[in-house]
Coordinates of C-alpha atoms and ligand atoms in Angstrom, one line a residue:
M24 CA 145.5 111.0 -266.7
I25 CA 145.6 114.6 -265.5
H26 CA 142.9 117.0 -264.4
Q27 CA 143.6 120.7 -264.6
Y28 CA 141.6 123.5 -263.0
Q29 CA 142.0 127.1 -261.8
L30 CA 140.8 128.1 -258.4
G31 CA 141.5 131.0 -256.1
G32 CA 144.2 132.3 -258.3
Y33 CA 146.0 129.0 -258.4
N34 CA 146.7 126.9 -261.5
I35 CA 146.2 123.3 -260.3
V36 CA 147.2 120.1 -262.0
L37 CA 146.1 116.8 -260.4
D38 CA 147.9 113.8 -261.7
V39 CA 145.2 111.2 -261.1
C40 CA 147.2 108.0 -261.1
S41 CA 150.1 109.1 -258.9
G42 CA 147.8 111.3 -256.7
S43 CA 150.3 114.2 -257.1
V44 CA 149.0 117.8 -257.0
H45 CA 151.0 120.5 -258.8
V46 CA 150.5 124.2 -258.4
V47 CA 152.1 125.8 -261.4
D48 CA 152.4 129.2 -263.2
E49 CA 150.3 130.0 -266.2
A50 CA 152.9 129.1 -268.8
A51 CA 153.5 125.7 -267.3
Y52 CA 149.7 125.2 -266.9
D53 CA 149.3 125.9 -270.7
M54 CA 152.2 123.7 -271.6
I55 CA 151.0 120.7 -269.5
A56 CA 147.7 120.9 -271.4
M57 CA 149.4 120.2 -274.7
F58 CA 152.5 118.2 -273.5
E59 CA 151.2 114.7 -274.3
D60 CA 149.5 115.5 -277.6
K61 CA 152.2 117.4 -279.5
E62 CA 155.9 117.1 -280.4
K63 CA 158.3 119.1 -278.4
E64 CA 159.1 121.5 -281.2
I65 CA 155.4 122.2 -281.8
V66 CA 154.7 122.7 -278.1
L67 CA 157.6 125.2 -277.8
Q68 CA 156.6 127.0 -281.0
E69 CA 153.0 127.5 -279.9
M70 CA 154.0 128.5 -276.5
K71 CA 156.6 131.1 -277.8
E72 CA 153.9 132.5 -280.0
K73 CA 151.4 132.7 -277.2
Y74 CA 153.8 134.3 -274.8
A75 CA 155.6 136.6 -277.3
G76 CA 154.4 139.8 -275.6
H77 CA 155.3 138.6 -272.1
E78 CA 158.6 140.0 -270.9
D79 CA 158.7 137.7 -267.9
V80 CA 158.4 134.5 -270.0
T81 CA 161.4 134.2 -272.2
P82 CA 162.0 131.4 -274.8
Q83 CA 164.6 130.0 -272.5
D84 CA 162.1 129.9 -269.6
L85 CA 159.8 127.9 -271.9
E86 CA 162.6 125.5 -272.8
E87 CA 163.3 125.0 -269.1
C88 CA 159.7 124.6 -268.3
Y89 CA 159.4 121.8 -270.9
E90 CA 162.4 120.0 -269.3
Q91 CA 160.9 120.3 -265.9
I92 CA 157.6 118.9 -267.1
A93 CA 159.5 116.0 -268.8
A94 CA 161.4 115.4 -265.5
L95 CA 158.2 115.2 -263.5
K96 CA 156.9 112.7 -266.0
D97 CA 160.0 110.6 -265.8
S98 CA 159.8 110.6 -262.0
G99 CA 156.2 109.3 -262.2
K100 CA 154.6 112.5 -260.8
L101 CA 152.9 113.7 -263.9
F102 CA 151.1 111.7 -266.6
A103 CA 151.8 108.6 -264.4
P104 CA 150.6 105.4 -266.0
D105 CA 147.6 103.6 -264.5
H106 CA 149.2 100.4 -263.2
F107 CA 146.0 99.3 -261.6
E108 CA 143.8 99.3 -264.7
P109 CA 144.9 95.9 -266.1
M110 CA 144.3 94.3 -262.6
A111 CA 141.0 96.1 -261.9
G112 CA 139.1 93.7 -264.2
R113 CA 140.5 90.7 -262.4
L114 CA 139.4 92.0 -259.1
K115 CA 136.0 92.8 -260.5
E116 CA 135.7 89.3 -262.0
K117 CA 136.2 87.8 -258.5
T118 CA 133.3 89.8 -257.2
A119 CA 130.9 89.1 -260.0
G120 CA 127.6 87.9 -258.6
V121 CA 128.6 88.9 -255.0
V122 CA 126.1 91.2 -253.2
K123 CA 127.6 93.3 -250.4
A124 CA 124.9 95.8 -249.7
L125 CA 121.1 96.2 -249.7
C126 CA 118.9 99.2 -249.7
L127 CA 115.8 98.0 -247.9
H128 CA 112.6 100.0 -248.8
I129 CA 111.2 99.3 -245.5
A130 CA 108.4 101.7 -245.9
H131 CA 106.8 102.5 -249.2
T132 CA 105.0 105.4 -247.7
C133 CA 105.8 108.7 -246.2
N134 CA 104.5 111.2 -243.6
L135 CA 105.8 114.1 -245.7
N136 CA 104.4 115.3 -249.0
C137 CA 107.5 116.9 -250.6
S138 CA 106.5 118.2 -254.0
Y139 CA 110.0 117.5 -255.5
C140 CA 110.0 113.9 -254.2
F141 CA 111.7 111.5 -256.7
A142 CA 109.9 108.6 -254.9
S143 CA 106.4 109.9 -255.4
Q144 CA 106.0 110.5 -251.7
G145 CA 107.6 107.2 -250.9
K146 CA 105.2 105.1 -253.0
Y147 CA 107.5 104.9 -256.1
H148 CA 104.3 105.2 -258.2
G149 CA 102.9 102.1 -256.6
D150 CA 100.6 101.5 -253.6
R151 CA 101.5 102.5 -250.1
A152 CA 102.8 99.6 -248.1
V153 CA 105.3 98.7 -245.4
M154 CA 107.7 95.8 -245.5
S155 CA 106.9 92.8 -243.2
F156 CA 109.5 91.3 -241.0
E157 CA 109.3 88.1 -243.1
V158 CA 110.1 89.8 -246.3
G159 CA 113.0 91.8 -244.6
K160 CA 114.3 88.6 -243.1
Q161 CA 114.4 86.9 -246.5
A162 CA 116.3 89.9 -247.9
L163 CA 118.9 89.6 -245.2
D164 CA 119.2 85.9 -245.7
F165 CA 119.6 86.6 -249.5
L166 CA 122.4 89.1 -248.7
V167 CA 124.2 86.6 -246.5
A168 CA 123.8 83.8 -249.0
N169 CA 125.2 85.9 -251.9
S170 CA 127.9 87.8 -250.1
G171 CA 130.7 85.3 -250.9
S172 CA 133.8 85.9 -248.8
R173 CA 132.8 89.5 -248.0
K174 CA 132.6 89.8 -244.2
N175 CA 131.2 93.3 -243.8
L176 CA 127.7 93.7 -245.2
E177 CA 125.8 97.0 -245.5
V178 CA 122.1 97.5 -245.2
D179 CA 120.4 100.9 -245.6
F180 CA 116.9 101.3 -244.1
F181 CA 115.3 103.6 -246.7
G182 CA 111.8 104.6 -247.8
G183 CA 109.6 106.6 -248.0
E184 CA 110.1 107.2 -244.4
P185 CA 111.7 104.1 -242.7
L186 CA 110.7 105.2 -239.2
M187 CA 107.0 104.6 -240.2
N188 CA 108.0 100.9 -239.9
F189 CA 110.3 101.3 -236.9
D190 CA 109.3 98.1 -235.2
V191 CA 110.3 96.0 -238.2
V192 CA 113.6 97.9 -238.5
R193 CA 114.3 96.9 -234.9
E194 CA 113.3 93.3 -235.4
L195 CA 115.4 93.0 -238.6
V196 CA 118.5 94.5 -236.9
A197 CA 118.0 92.0 -234.0
Y198 CA 117.7 89.1 -236.5
A199 CA 120.8 90.3 -238.4
R200 CA 122.8 90.4 -235.2
S201 CA 121.6 87.0 -234.3
I202 CA 123.1 85.4 -237.5
E203 CA 126.4 87.3 -237.7
K204 CA 128.4 84.9 -235.7
E205 CA 127.1 81.7 -237.4
H206 CA 127.9 83.2 -240.9
N207 CA 131.1 85.1 -239.9
K208 CA 129.5 88.4 -241.1
K209 CA 129.2 91.9 -239.7
F210 CA 126.3 94.1 -240.6
R211 CA 126.6 97.8 -240.9
F212 CA 123.3 99.7 -240.8
T213 CA 122.3 103.1 -242.1
L214 CA 119.0 104.9 -241.5
T215 CA 117.8 107.6 -243.8
T216 CA 115.1 109.7 -242.3
N217 CA 113.1 112.9 -242.7
G218 CA 113.2 113.3 -238.9
L219 CA 109.5 113.7 -238.1
L220 CA 109.3 110.5 -236.0
I221 CA 112.6 110.8 -234.2
D222 CA 112.1 110.5 -230.4
D223 CA 114.3 109.3 -227.5
D224 CA 113.6 105.7 -228.3
V225 CA 114.8 106.1 -231.9
I226 CA 117.9 108.1 -230.8
E227 CA 118.9 105.4 -228.4
F228 CA 118.4 102.6 -230.9
A229 CA 120.1 104.6 -233.8
N230 CA 123.1 105.3 -231.6
Q231 CA 123.4 101.7 -230.6
E232 CA 122.9 100.0 -234.0
M233 CA 123.2 102.5 -236.9
S234 CA 126.7 103.0 -238.2
N235 CA 125.4 106.1 -240.0
V236 CA 122.2 108.1 -240.1
V237 CA 121.3 110.3 -243.0
L238 CA 119.1 113.3 -242.0
S239 CA 117.2 115.2 -244.7
L240 CA 117.3 119.0 -244.3
D241 CA 117.5 121.5 -247.1
G242 CA 119.1 124.4 -245.2
R243 CA 117.4 127.7 -245.0
K244 CA 113.9 127.5 -243.4
E245 CA 112.2 129.2 -246.4
I246 CA 114.0 126.8 -248.8
H247 CA 113.3 123.7 -246.7
D248 CA 109.6 124.6 -246.1
R249 CA 109.0 125.4 -249.8
F250 CA 109.1 121.7 -250.7
R251 CA 109.3 119.6 -247.5
V252 CA 105.8 120.0 -246.3
D253 CA 103.3 117.7 -244.7
Y254 CA 99.9 116.7 -246.1
A255 CA 98.4 119.9 -244.7
G256 CA 101.0 121.9 -246.6
I257 CA 102.9 122.9 -243.5
G258 CA 106.7 123.0 -243.6
S259 CA 108.6 120.6 -241.4
F260 CA 111.7 122.7 -240.6
E261 CA 110.6 123.8 -237.1
Q262 CA 109.6 120.2 -236.1
I263 CA 112.7 118.4 -237.3
V264 CA 115.6 120.7 -236.5
P265 CA 115.5 120.2 -232.7
K266 CA 115.1 116.5 -233.2
F267 CA 118.1 116.3 -235.5
Q268 CA 120.2 118.5 -233.1
K269 CA 119.3 116.1 -230.2
L270 CA 120.2 113.0 -232.2
V271 CA 123.5 114.4 -233.5
A272 CA 124.5 115.6 -230.0
A273 CA 123.7 112.1 -228.6
R274 CA 126.0 110.6 -231.3
G275 CA 128.8 112.9 -230.3
G276 CA 128.5 114.9 -233.5
K277 CA 129.8 112.0 -235.6
N278 CA 128.6 109.2 -237.9
Y279 CA 125.7 111.1 -239.5
Y280 CA 125.1 113.1 -242.7
M281 CA 122.9 116.1 -243.1
R282 CA 121.7 115.7 -246.6
G283 CA 120.1 118.6 -248.5
T284 CA 118.7 118.9 -251.9
F285 CA 119.2 122.0 -254.1
T286 CA 116.7 122.9 -256.8
H287 CA 115.9 125.8 -259.1
A288 CA 114.7 127.6 -256.0
N289 CA 118.2 127.6 -254.4
P290 CA 121.0 127.2 -256.9
D291 CA 122.9 129.4 -254.4
F292 CA 123.0 126.4 -252.1
L293 CA 126.0 127.6 -250.2
E294 CA 123.6 129.8 -248.2
D295 CA 121.9 126.6 -247.1
I296 CA 125.1 125.0 -246.1
K297 CA 125.9 128.1 -244.0
Q298 CA 122.5 127.7 -242.4
M299 CA 123.2 124.0 -241.5
L300 CA 126.5 125.1 -240.0
A301 CA 124.7 127.8 -238.0
L302 CA 122.4 125.1 -236.6
G303 CA 125.5 123.2 -235.4
F304 CA 125.7 120.5 -238.0
T305 CA 129.2 119.8 -239.5
E306 CA 128.8 116.6 -241.6
L307 CA 127.1 117.9 -244.7
S308 CA 126.0 116.9 -248.1
M309 CA 124.0 118.8 -250.7
E310 CA 122.7 117.1 -253.9
P311 CA 121.0 118.4 -257.0
V312 CA 117.3 117.6 -257.3
V313 CA 116.3 114.5 -259.3
C314 CA 112.9 115.2 -260.9
A315 CA 110.9 114.9 -264.0
P316 CA 111.7 117.3 -266.9
G317 CA 109.5 120.4 -266.6
D318 CA 109.1 120.1 -262.8
P319 CA 109.2 123.6 -261.2
S320 CA 112.1 122.4 -259.0
E321 CA 114.2 121.4 -262.1
L322 CA 117.6 123.0 -262.4
T323 CA 118.0 124.9 -265.6
E324 CA 120.9 125.9 -267.9
E325 CA 120.8 129.4 -266.4
D326 CA 121.3 127.9 -262.9
L327 CA 124.5 126.2 -263.9
P328 CA 126.9 129.2 -263.5
V329 CA 125.5 129.9 -260.1
V330 CA 125.8 126.2 -259.1
L331 CA 129.4 126.0 -260.3
S332 CA 130.4 129.1 -258.4
Q333 CA 128.8 127.7 -255.2
Y334 CA 131.2 124.7 -255.3
E335 CA 134.2 127.1 -255.6
K336 CA 132.9 129.3 -252.8
L337 CA 132.2 126.3 -250.7
A338 CA 135.9 125.2 -251.0
E339 CA 136.9 128.7 -249.9
L340 CA 134.5 128.5 -246.9
M341 CA 135.9 125.2 -245.9
L342 CA 139.5 126.6 -245.9
E343 CA 138.4 129.6 -243.9
R344 CA 136.7 127.4 -241.3
E345 CA 139.6 125.0 -241.2
K346 CA 141.9 128.0 -240.4
E347 CA 139.5 129.2 -237.7
G348 CA 139.5 125.7 -236.1
K349 CA 135.9 125.2 -237.0
P350 CA 136.2 122.6 -239.8
F351 CA 133.3 120.8 -241.5
T352 CA 132.9 117.9 -243.9
F353 CA 131.3 118.1 -247.2
Y354 CA 130.5 114.7 -248.6
H355 CA 131.6 115.3 -252.2
Y356 CA 134.9 116.9 -251.1
M357 CA 136.0 113.9 -249.1
I358 CA 139.0 113.2 -251.3
D359 CA 142.0 111.9 -249.6
L360 CA 144.8 111.7 -252.2
G361 CA 146.7 109.1 -250.2
H362 CA 143.8 107.0 -249.0
G363 CA 141.0 107.9 -251.4
P364 CA 138.3 105.5 -252.5
C365 CA 140.2 104.1 -255.5
I366 CA 141.9 100.9 -254.4
Y367 CA 145.0 101.7 -256.4
K368 CA 145.4 105.1 -254.8
R369 CA 144.9 103.6 -251.4
I370 CA 147.5 101.0 -252.1
A371 CA 149.9 103.7 -253.4
G372 CA 149.3 105.7 -250.2
I373 CA 150.3 102.9 -247.8
E374 CA 152.7 104.2 -245.2
D375 CA 153.6 101.2 -243.0
E376 CA 153.2 97.5 -242.3
T377 CA 150.0 98.1 -240.3
E378 CA 148.3 100.0 -243.2
C379 CA 149.5 97.3 -245.5
S380 CA 148.0 94.5 -243.5
D381 CA 144.7 96.5 -243.1
M382 CA 144.6 96.8 -246.8
R383 CA 145.3 93.1 -247.3
E384 CA 142.5 92.3 -244.9
E385 CA 140.1 94.6 -246.8
L386 CA 141.0 93.2 -250.2
T387 CA 140.6 89.6 -248.9
D388 CA 137.2 90.5 -247.4
R389 CA 136.1 92.1 -250.7
F390 CA 137.6 89.8 -253.3
G391 CA 138.8 86.6 -251.6
D392 CA 142.4 85.6 -252.4
I393 CA 144.4 88.6 -253.5
P394 CA 145.8 88.2 -257.1
R395 CA 149.6 88.0 -257.3
P396 CA 150.0 91.3 -259.2
V397 CA 147.9 93.2 -256.6
E398 CA 149.9 91.5 -253.8
N399 CA 153.1 92.8 -255.6
L400 CA 151.6 96.3 -255.7
L401 CA 151.2 96.2 -251.9
R402 CA 154.8 95.2 -251.5
I403 CA 156.0 97.9 -254.0
S404 CA 154.1 100.5 -252.0
L405 CA 155.9 99.5 -248.9
L406 CA 159.2 99.6 -250.8
R407 CA 158.4 103.0 -252.0
K408 CA 157.9 104.2 -248.5
Q409 CA 161.1 102.6 -247.2
A410 CA 163.1 104.1 -250.1
H411 CA 161.6 107.5 -249.3
D412 CA 162.7 107.1 -245.6
L413 CA 166.2 106.3 -246.8
F414 CA 166.3 109.5 -248.9
L415 CA 166.5 107.4 -252.1
S416 CA 165.3 109.3 -255.2
D417 CA 165.3 106.2 -257.4
V418 CA 165.5 102.4 -257.2
Q419 CA 166.1 100.5 -260.5
G420 CA 166.8 97.0 -261.6
K421 CA 168.4 96.8 -265.0
N422 CA 170.9 94.4 -266.7
E423 CA 171.2 92.3 -263.5
V424 CA 172.2 95.4 -261.4
L425 CA 170.0 97.0 -258.8
T426 CA 170.8 100.7 -258.4
F427 CA 169.8 102.8 -255.3
T428 CA 170.3 106.5 -255.9
F429 CA 170.3 109.0 -253.0
A430 CA 168.6 112.3 -253.3
G431 CA 170.7 115.4 -253.1
H432 CA 169.5 116.2 -249.6
A433 CA 170.0 112.7 -248.2
D434 CA 170.4 112.8 -244.5
V435 CA 171.9 109.3 -243.9
R436 CA 174.9 108.1 -241.8
A437 CA 177.3 108.2 -244.8
E438 CA 180.2 107.1 -242.5
R439 CA 178.5 103.7 -242.1
I440 CA 178.5 103.0 -245.9
P441 CA 181.8 101.0 -245.7
A442 CA 180.3 98.8 -243.0
L443 CA 177.2 98.3 -245.2
L444 CA 179.4 97.3 -248.2
Q445 CA 181.3 94.9 -246.0
D446 CA 178.1 93.3 -244.9
F447 CA 177.3 92.5 -248.5
G448 CA 180.7 90.9 -249.0
G449 CA 181.7 92.5 -252.4
R450 CA 178.3 92.3 -254.1
M451 CA 177.5 95.9 -253.3
A452 CA 179.5 99.0 -254.5
F453 CA 179.1 102.7 -253.7
Y454 CA 179.7 105.4 -256.3
A455 CA 180.2 108.8 -254.5
K456 CA 180.0 110.7 -257.8
G457 CA 176.3 110.3 -258.5
A458 CA 175.7 109.1 -254.9
Y459 CA 174.4 105.6 -255.6
L460 CA 174.8 102.1 -254.5
Q461 CA 174.8 99.1 -256.9
H462 CA 174.1 95.5 -256.2
R463 CA 174.6 92.7 -258.7
Y464 CA 172.1 89.8 -259.1
K465 CA 171.5 86.9 -261.4
K466 CA 168.3 86.4 -263.4
C467 CA 167.0 82.9 -264.0
G468 CA 165.2 83.9 -267.2
V469 CA 161.6 83.2 -266.1
V470 CA 159.8 86.6 -265.9
E471 CA 157.6 85.8 -262.9
K472 CA 160.3 84.2 -260.9
D473 CA 162.7 87.0 -261.7
G474 CA 160.1 89.6 -260.6
E475 CA 159.5 87.8 -257.3
M476 CA 163.2 87.4 -256.7
L477 CA 163.9 91.1 -257.4
L478 CA 161.1 92.2 -255.0
T479 CA 162.5 90.0 -252.2
L480 CA 166.0 91.1 -252.9
T481 CA 165.1 94.8 -252.9
E482 CA 163.1 94.3 -249.6
S483 CA 166.1 92.7 -247.9
I484 CA 168.6 95.3 -249.2
L485 CA 166.4 98.2 -248.1
E486 CA 166.0 96.6 -244.7
R487 CA 169.8 96.3 -244.3
M488 CA 170.3 99.9 -245.5
R489 CA 167.9 101.0 -242.9
Q490 CA 169.8 99.2 -240.2
Y491 CA 173.1 100.8 -241.2
L492 CA 172.3 104.2 -242.5
L493 CA 169.4 105.6 -240.5
Ligands
SF4_515 S1 110.5 112.8 -247.0 FE1 111.6 111.8 -248.7 S2 110.3 110.1 -249.3 FE2 109.0 111.5 -248.0 S3 108.0 112.8 -249.5 FE3 109.9 113.9 -248.8 S4 111.4 113.3 -250.3 FE4 109.7 111.9 -250.6

C-alpha cells in the first residue's frame, strides 16, 4: 500500500508496509500512481503521451524510470506486501475480551459551561453527579479481573471536570497502587482537566501519580474565551493559563498535552498553535470540534480548504522550529516510521537485541504467548539489521542454497574471506564476480521445520560473517 502526496514542492511517496519514504520527480510520481494497475506497455504509452511536450523527459527516461520503480518493488521498498496482515487477526483473537484501559467519568458535572461541549457540560444529557469511591473501586477491580496477561493498565480520569471530584481521584489512585503487587499489574493514570481547580496540591499529586495530563486550551484568548466560559459567561483563559504554566514547569515540560479544539470560529487553527507556543507550551494537540449538526461551532465545507492548508503550514512551522533548535510536538504528527504505533512497523524497525527483547516483552504483555509467525518476524527483523551491518544487499534461500550478496559499496575485510570459507569446511563458496557467498543446506521436506532450520542457519552464518568480516 502506498500513500502519495505533494508538499513544499516535494513529490512524496510513502510505502506503508516497508515504512520507506521516497522523494521523486514528477514523472516518477505519476508513473508510481498507475504502476500497479496497468500493464507496462500501457503505463509507458500513457506517460509518453502525457510528457510529449517535455524536452527534459525523454521516452528513454521514462523506460528507465519504469525499471527503477520495478527495482524498488523487487527490493521490497515500494508496494511492499503486508506480511503482518495474516497474523494480525491471530493477535487480535488472543486479546478478545481483554480490557486494558478505562476512561473513568469521575465527575458528570463541570465548572465550565462551554457552548460547544460534546458532553453537555459534563452531564452527558443526564443528571449531574460525581462517582463514589465504591463505584470507582469496582471499576478498577473489573479492569484487573478482565485484563488477562496484560501487565500495564491505563486509567483516564475524565469528566466533565475530574478535579471536581479530586478526593475520590486520590483515593482510587491509592487503592490501585495498593493492589498492583498482588495482581502483578502496573497502573498508568491520565488526568484530563480544564484547569480551573489546579492548585499546588493538584500539581504535586499529578506529578507524582499521573503519567500524563491533558490540559484544555484553545489557543488565542479571543478564540478560547468565545466558547470556554463559566456560568457567568466569563472566559477562562486568564485564570487557567498561569495554572497550566505552573503545572507544566513542575513536570519539567514533559508528559502533558495541551489539547485545543478548533471550530468554525478558527479553522485557521495554526494561529492558536502559535499562541500555545508563545505561552511556552510545546506538547500540543488540536482537534476538530465534535458537535450536533447545525451548531454554530460546526465546521463547514467552506472551512475545509483552510483547515487542510493549516496542516501543511503546521508541518512547515515544525521544520522551521526544529532547525532553530526550538522543536515542538504535535500529537497527530507523531509518526515514527521505524517505531510507529503499528506493531508490524515497530517489529520491522528493530535495531538490536535490546529492542527485540523489549518488543517481545510488550507483545507478551499484550497478547500472552507470542505466536510462532510473529516470533519469526522478530528474528527476521534482527537478521535484516545484521545483514545491513554486513553490507549485504540480499539474502536468499532457494534450491537448498543460501546466497548472501554484498552491496557494491561493501566495506568489509575481504582479505578474511578465505579464513571464513575455511571455517565452513567446504560448505561455503565465494563468487567474486557478483560478490556473493553461497552455503548449501539440506531440506527435510516439512515446511515448518525447514523454515525454522533456515532461520537458525542464517543467524549462525551471519554471526560468523560478522566475526570474520567486520
Ligand atoms: S470543560 Fe469540558 S466538560 Fe466542561 S463544559 Fe467545557 S468542554 Fe464540557
